Short mmCIF file of C-alpha atoms in Angstrom, two decimals:
data_model
loop_
_atom_site.label_atom_id
_atom_site.label_comp_id
_atom_site.label_asym_id
_atom_site.label_seq_id
_atom_site.Cartn_x
_atom_site.Cartn_y
_atom_site.Cartn_z
CA MET N 24 16.86 2.03 14.08
CA VAL N 25 14.22 -0.17 15.63
CA LYS N 26 11.14 0.96 17.76
CA LYS N 27 8.61 -0.84 19.52
CA ILE N 28 4.98 -0.78 18.68
CA ASP N 29 2.52 -2.78 20.31
CA SER N 30 5.25 -5.46 21.13
CA ILE N 31 6.27 -5.33 17.46
CA ALA N 32 9.86 -4.20 16.75
CA VAL N 33 9.43 -1.55 13.83
CA ASN N 34 12.51 -0.90 11.49
CA TYR N 35 12.78 2.88 10.51
CA ILE N 36 14.76 5.35 9.34
CA ASP N 37 14.94 9.11 10.54
CA GLU N 38 17.06 11.32 8.65
CA GLY N 39 17.39 15.02 7.65
CA GLU N 40 16.06 18.03 9.48
CA GLY N 41 13.30 20.13 8.88
CA GLU N 42 9.23 19.77 8.47
CA ILE N 43 8.62 16.24 8.55
CA VAL N 44 8.02 13.94 5.43
CA LEU N 45 6.51 10.50 6.45
CA LEU N 46 7.06 7.78 3.82
CA LEU N 47 4.97 4.61 3.60
CA HIS N 48 6.07 1.72 1.13
CA GLY N 49 4.48 -0.67 -0.98
CA TRP N 50 3.32 -4.01 -0.40
CA GLY N 51 6.26 -6.49 -0.81
CA ALA N 52 8.67 -3.60 -0.45
CA ASN N 53 10.87 -2.10 2.15
CA ILE N 54 12.36 1.26 3.13
CA THR N 55 15.91 0.16 1.45
CA LEU N 56 14.01 0.37 -1.92
CA TYR N 57 13.14 4.39 -1.40
CA ALA N 58 16.73 5.12 -0.62
CA GLY N 59 16.64 7.54 -3.61
CA ILE N 60 13.64 9.18 -2.47
CA ILE N 61 14.84 9.52 0.94
CA GLN N 62 18.32 11.05 0.05
CA VAL N 63 16.59 13.69 -1.92
CA LEU N 64 14.14 14.68 0.33
CA SER N 65 16.28 14.39 3.60
CA GLN N 66 18.37 17.51 1.88
CA ASN N 67 15.86 19.95 3.05
CA HIS N 68 13.31 17.69 5.02
CA ARG N 69 13.32 15.26 8.04
CA VAL N 70 12.10 11.80 6.67
CA ILE N 71 10.61 9.35 8.64
CA ALA N 72 10.22 6.00 7.08
CA LEU N 73 9.42 2.41 8.57
CA ASP N 74 8.72 -1.18 7.24
CA MET N 75 5.31 -1.64 8.06
CA PRO N 76 4.60 -5.20 9.75
CA GLY N 77 5.29 -7.88 7.58
CA PHE N 78 7.69 -6.49 5.47
CA GLY N 79 11.54 -5.67 5.20
CA LYS N 80 12.88 -6.14 9.02
CA THR N 81 9.74 -5.66 10.68
CA PRO N 82 8.20 -8.82 12.12
CA GLU N 83 4.54 -9.91 10.67
CA PRO N 84 1.59 -8.84 12.73
CA PRO N 85 0.40 -11.35 15.18
CA GLU N 86 -2.89 -12.15 13.03
CA PRO N 87 -4.08 -11.42 9.26
CA TRP N 88 -4.55 -7.78 9.38
CA CYS N 89 -6.86 -5.30 7.46
CA VAL N 90 -6.12 -2.20 6.06
CA ASP N 91 -7.70 -0.38 9.38
CA ASP N 92 -5.23 -2.44 11.33
CA TYR N 93 -2.54 -1.10 9.47
CA VAL N 94 -3.66 2.39 9.83
CA ASP N 95 -4.10 2.02 13.96
CA PHE N 96 -0.56 0.89 13.69
CA VAL N 97 0.77 3.53 11.56
CA MET N 98 -1.29 6.31 13.71
CA LYS N 99 0.49 5.03 16.99
CA PHE N 100 3.84 5.07 15.08
CA ILE N 101 3.32 8.85 14.54
CA ALA N 102 2.19 9.12 17.95
CA ALA N 103 5.39 7.82 19.11
CA PHE N 104 7.29 10.75 17.39
CA GLY N 105 5.02 13.36 18.74
CA MET N 106 4.08 14.21 15.27
CA THR N 107 1.32 16.94 14.93
CA LYS N 108 1.69 18.22 11.12
CA PHE N 109 3.60 16.48 8.43
CA SER N 110 3.65 15.71 4.65
CA ILE N 111 3.06 12.21 3.14
CA VAL N 112 4.92 9.82 0.40
CA VAL N 113 3.24 6.75 -0.35
CA HIS N 114 3.84 4.01 -2.75
CA SER N 115 1.16 1.51 -3.98
CA PHE N 116 -0.19 -0.12 -0.46
CA GLY N 117 1.10 2.83 1.21
CA GLY N 118 -1.74 4.52 -0.58
CA ARG N 119 -4.59 2.42 1.02
CA VAL N 120 -3.14 3.09 4.34
CA PHE N 121 -3.16 6.79 3.76
CA PHE N 122 -6.96 7.24 2.21
CA LYS N 123 -8.13 5.35 5.07
CA MET N 124 -6.00 7.31 7.60
CA ASN N 125 -7.28 10.86 6.04
CA ALA N 126 -10.82 9.79 6.25
CA ARG N 127 -10.62 9.07 9.88
CA GLU N 128 -12.29 11.99 12.20
CA ASN N 129 -10.60 14.24 14.44
CA LEU N 130 -7.11 13.34 13.12
CA PRO N 131 -4.67 14.23 15.99
CA PHE N 132 -2.42 15.70 13.21
CA THR N 133 -2.43 17.43 10.11
CA ILE N 134 -1.29 16.41 6.50
CA GLU N 135 0.12 19.00 4.69
CA LYS N 136 0.95 17.76 1.42
CA ALA N 137 0.90 14.36 -0.19
CA VAL N 138 2.45 12.31 -2.96
CA LEU N 139 0.61 9.39 -4.44
CA ILE N 140 3.26 7.22 -6.38
CA ASP N 141 1.56 4.69 -8.55
CA SER N 142 -1.04 4.51 -5.50
CA ALA N 143 -3.33 1.60 -4.76
CA GLY N 144 -7.19 2.11 -3.51
CA ILE N 145 -9.40 1.67 -6.56
CA LEU N 146 -10.74 -1.93 -6.93
CA PRO N 147 -10.73 -2.83 -10.48
CA LYS N 148 -13.79 -4.27 -12.14
CA LYS N 149 -13.70 -7.67 -13.38
CA SER N 150 -14.45 -9.09 -16.71
CA PHE N 151 -16.93 -11.43 -17.83
CA SER N 152 -14.26 -14.10 -18.10
CA GLN N 153 -12.69 -13.33 -14.77
CA LYS N 154 -16.02 -13.56 -13.18
CA VAL N 155 -16.71 -16.95 -14.79
CA SER N 156 -13.25 -18.01 -13.54
CA LEU N 157 -13.40 -16.91 -10.13
CA ARG N 158 -16.87 -18.55 -9.80
CA CYS N 159 -15.67 -22.00 -11.27
CA TYR N 160 -12.49 -21.75 -8.74
CA LYS N 161 -15.06 -21.11 -5.77
CA ILE N 162 -17.14 -24.10 -6.94
CA GLY N 163 -13.86 -26.14 -7.23
CA ARG N 164 -12.59 -25.40 -4.03
CA ALA N 165 -15.29 -26.14 -2.12
CA VAL N 166 -15.87 -29.59 -3.93
CA MET N 167 -12.34 -30.38 -3.11
CA SER N 168 -12.59 -29.50 0.53
CA THR N 169 -15.05 -32.18 1.48
CA LYS N 170 -13.68 -34.52 3.78
CA VAL N 171 -13.47 -37.16 1.19
CA LEU N 172 -11.58 -35.53 -1.78
CA HIS N 173 -9.42 -33.59 0.84
CA PHE N 174 -8.49 -36.92 2.35
CA LEU N 175 -7.46 -38.48 -1.15
CA TYR N 176 -5.86 -34.84 -2.65
CA PRO N 177 -4.81 -33.14 0.56
CA ASP N 178 -3.15 -30.72 -1.81
CA ALA N 179 -5.59 -29.77 -4.07
CA VAL N 180 -6.81 -26.81 -2.92
CA GLU N 181 -3.39 -25.32 -2.39
CA ASN N 182 -2.55 -25.99 -5.78
CA MET N 183 -5.63 -24.20 -7.13
CA ARG N 184 -4.94 -21.12 -5.23
CA ARG N 185 -1.24 -21.25 -6.53
CA ARG N 186 -2.49 -21.60 -9.85
CA ARG N 187 -4.59 -18.48 -9.40
CA GLY N 188 -2.66 -16.57 -7.15
CA SER N 189 -0.36 -13.54 -7.95
CA ALA N 190 3.66 -13.55 -7.41
CA ASP N 191 2.92 -11.38 -4.20
CA TYR N 192 0.38 -14.15 -2.71
CA ASN N 193 2.38 -17.16 -3.82
CA SER N 194 5.39 -15.88 -2.39
CA ALA N 195 3.78 -14.37 1.22
CA THR N 196 3.47 -16.74 4.43
CA PRO N 197 0.37 -17.64 5.21
CA THR N 198 -0.40 -14.77 7.65
CA MET N 199 0.61 -12.44 4.97
CA ARG N 200 -1.49 -14.03 2.36
CA ALA N 201 -4.40 -13.64 4.25
CA THR N 202 -3.42 -10.10 4.80
CA LEU N 203 -3.12 -9.65 1.47
CA VAL N 204 -6.95 -10.90 0.65
CA LYS N 205 -8.13 -8.61 3.20
CA VAL N 206 -6.16 -5.69 1.90
CA VAL N 207 -6.65 -5.91 -2.02
CA ASN N 208 -10.52 -6.29 -1.92
CA GLU N 209 -11.36 -3.17 -0.52
CA ASP N 210 -12.56 -0.20 -2.96
CA LEU N 211 -11.24 2.80 -1.20
CA GLU N 212 -12.76 5.29 -3.95
CA PRO N 213 -15.45 6.44 -1.92
CA LEU N 214 -12.80 8.17 0.31
CA MET N 215 -10.65 10.28 -2.23
CA HIS N 216 -12.69 13.38 -2.22
CA LEU N 217 -11.94 13.69 1.55
CA VAL N 218 -8.12 14.01 0.78
CA LYS N 219 -8.24 18.03 0.82
CA CYS N 220 -4.44 18.63 1.00
CA PRO N 221 -2.33 19.79 -1.88
CA THR N 222 -1.53 16.21 -3.95
CA LEU N 223 0.93 15.36 -6.14
CA LEU N 224 0.06 12.18 -8.42
CA ILE N 225 3.14 10.49 -9.76
CA TRP N 226 2.85 7.64 -12.24
CA GLY N 227 4.12 5.04 -14.97
CA ASP N 228 1.81 4.88 -17.99
CA ARG N 229 2.61 1.34 -18.47
CA ASP N 230 1.91 0.36 -14.93
CA THR N 231 -0.23 -2.89 -14.78
CA ALA N 232 -0.58 -3.54 -11.37
CA THR N 233 -2.34 0.11 -10.57
CA PRO N 234 -3.15 1.33 -14.24
CA LEU N 235 -2.94 4.89 -15.68
CA SER N 236 -6.61 5.33 -15.33
CA ASP N 237 -6.67 4.72 -11.89
CA ALA N 238 -4.29 8.07 -11.43
CA LYS N 239 -6.65 9.86 -13.79
CA ARG N 240 -9.50 8.86 -11.70
CA MET N 241 -7.98 10.03 -8.47
CA GLU N 242 -7.26 13.49 -10.22
CA GLU N 243 -10.71 13.88 -10.58
CA LEU N 244 -11.89 13.11 -7.07
CA ILE N 245 -9.37 14.78 -5.15
CA PRO N 246 -9.78 18.42 -5.10
CA ASP N 247 -6.17 19.57 -5.55
CA ALA N 248 -4.29 17.36 -7.33
CA GLY N 249 -2.06 17.16 -10.10
CA LEU N 250 -0.59 14.59 -12.41
CA VAL N 251 3.17 13.96 -13.62
CA ILE N 252 3.14 10.89 -15.94
CA CYS N 253 6.39 8.92 -16.45
CA GLU N 254 6.43 7.67 -19.94
CA GLY N 255 7.57 4.11 -20.19
CA ALA N 256 7.62 3.42 -16.53
CA GLY N 257 5.75 0.68 -14.84
CA HIS N 258 4.43 0.39 -11.04
CA PHE N 259 8.04 1.35 -9.57
CA SER N 260 7.60 4.63 -11.73
CA PHE N 261 10.14 6.46 -8.59
CA ALA N 262 12.79 3.61 -9.65
CA GLU N 263 12.56 3.48 -13.50
CA GLN N 264 12.57 7.07 -13.87
CA ALA N 265 14.26 8.40 -10.84
CA PRO N 266 15.71 11.98 -12.15
CA LYS N 267 12.28 12.87 -13.28
CA VAL N 268 10.53 11.77 -9.82
CA HIS N 269 13.29 13.15 -7.85
CA GLY N 270 12.62 16.57 -9.81
CA ALA N 271 8.79 16.39 -9.23
CA LEU N 272 9.17 15.90 -5.31
CA THR N 273 11.75 18.60 -5.20
CA ALA N 274 9.37 21.12 -7.03
CA PHE N 275 6.57 20.16 -5.13
CA PHE N 276 8.22 20.26 -1.86
CA ALA N 277 10.27 23.60 -2.46
#
């Protein structure tokens, strides 16, 4: 299904009946990846999930967005359905949107429960070698961006970016690359204590994108939080250990 929000044709699904659960996907993902979760939850709930702008079948934003831009957009999507209370399930990047949305004052809705699966939000601390590498990159980029060197080596800066960039960065369009840079450099740890609803954390102990230490820190900061660890799973624990995750979701929402 498609719904227009700010002239953007949003691809979404709306399945099941009952209390609403909103699902926000991770970076580079789309709603089809969460079919298992949607199928389980829609047995007793109404599940609404959208491809956020720049992902899946929803077009990119008109310009590079920050997390707050995505929050504004998701809130307009929520308003379009007239939601006044709902629970939320987020994965990875979706967690960033949740933390910033939850921190807004005078929200026009109530979030009853939250499930954070391998959620992003804590800014990783850089080692000394990483700091040195970043400094060298910035110096090199500045040098190669001068008029003469850019004329002689027009692809040099882009090649430097590609060597340093993650798979997500290198596979993205220019607009989404700029968006990714804005998104990943924001530390949302100071907002986590504001999550007051019952919260379930589901994490893969081999997650290298958002390590298990992030989950334990979130468990400390969120007043009413519990952690389920999926042994042997990585950043997509909900897919790698689907039966365990589905069981945890069913129990949490029972």
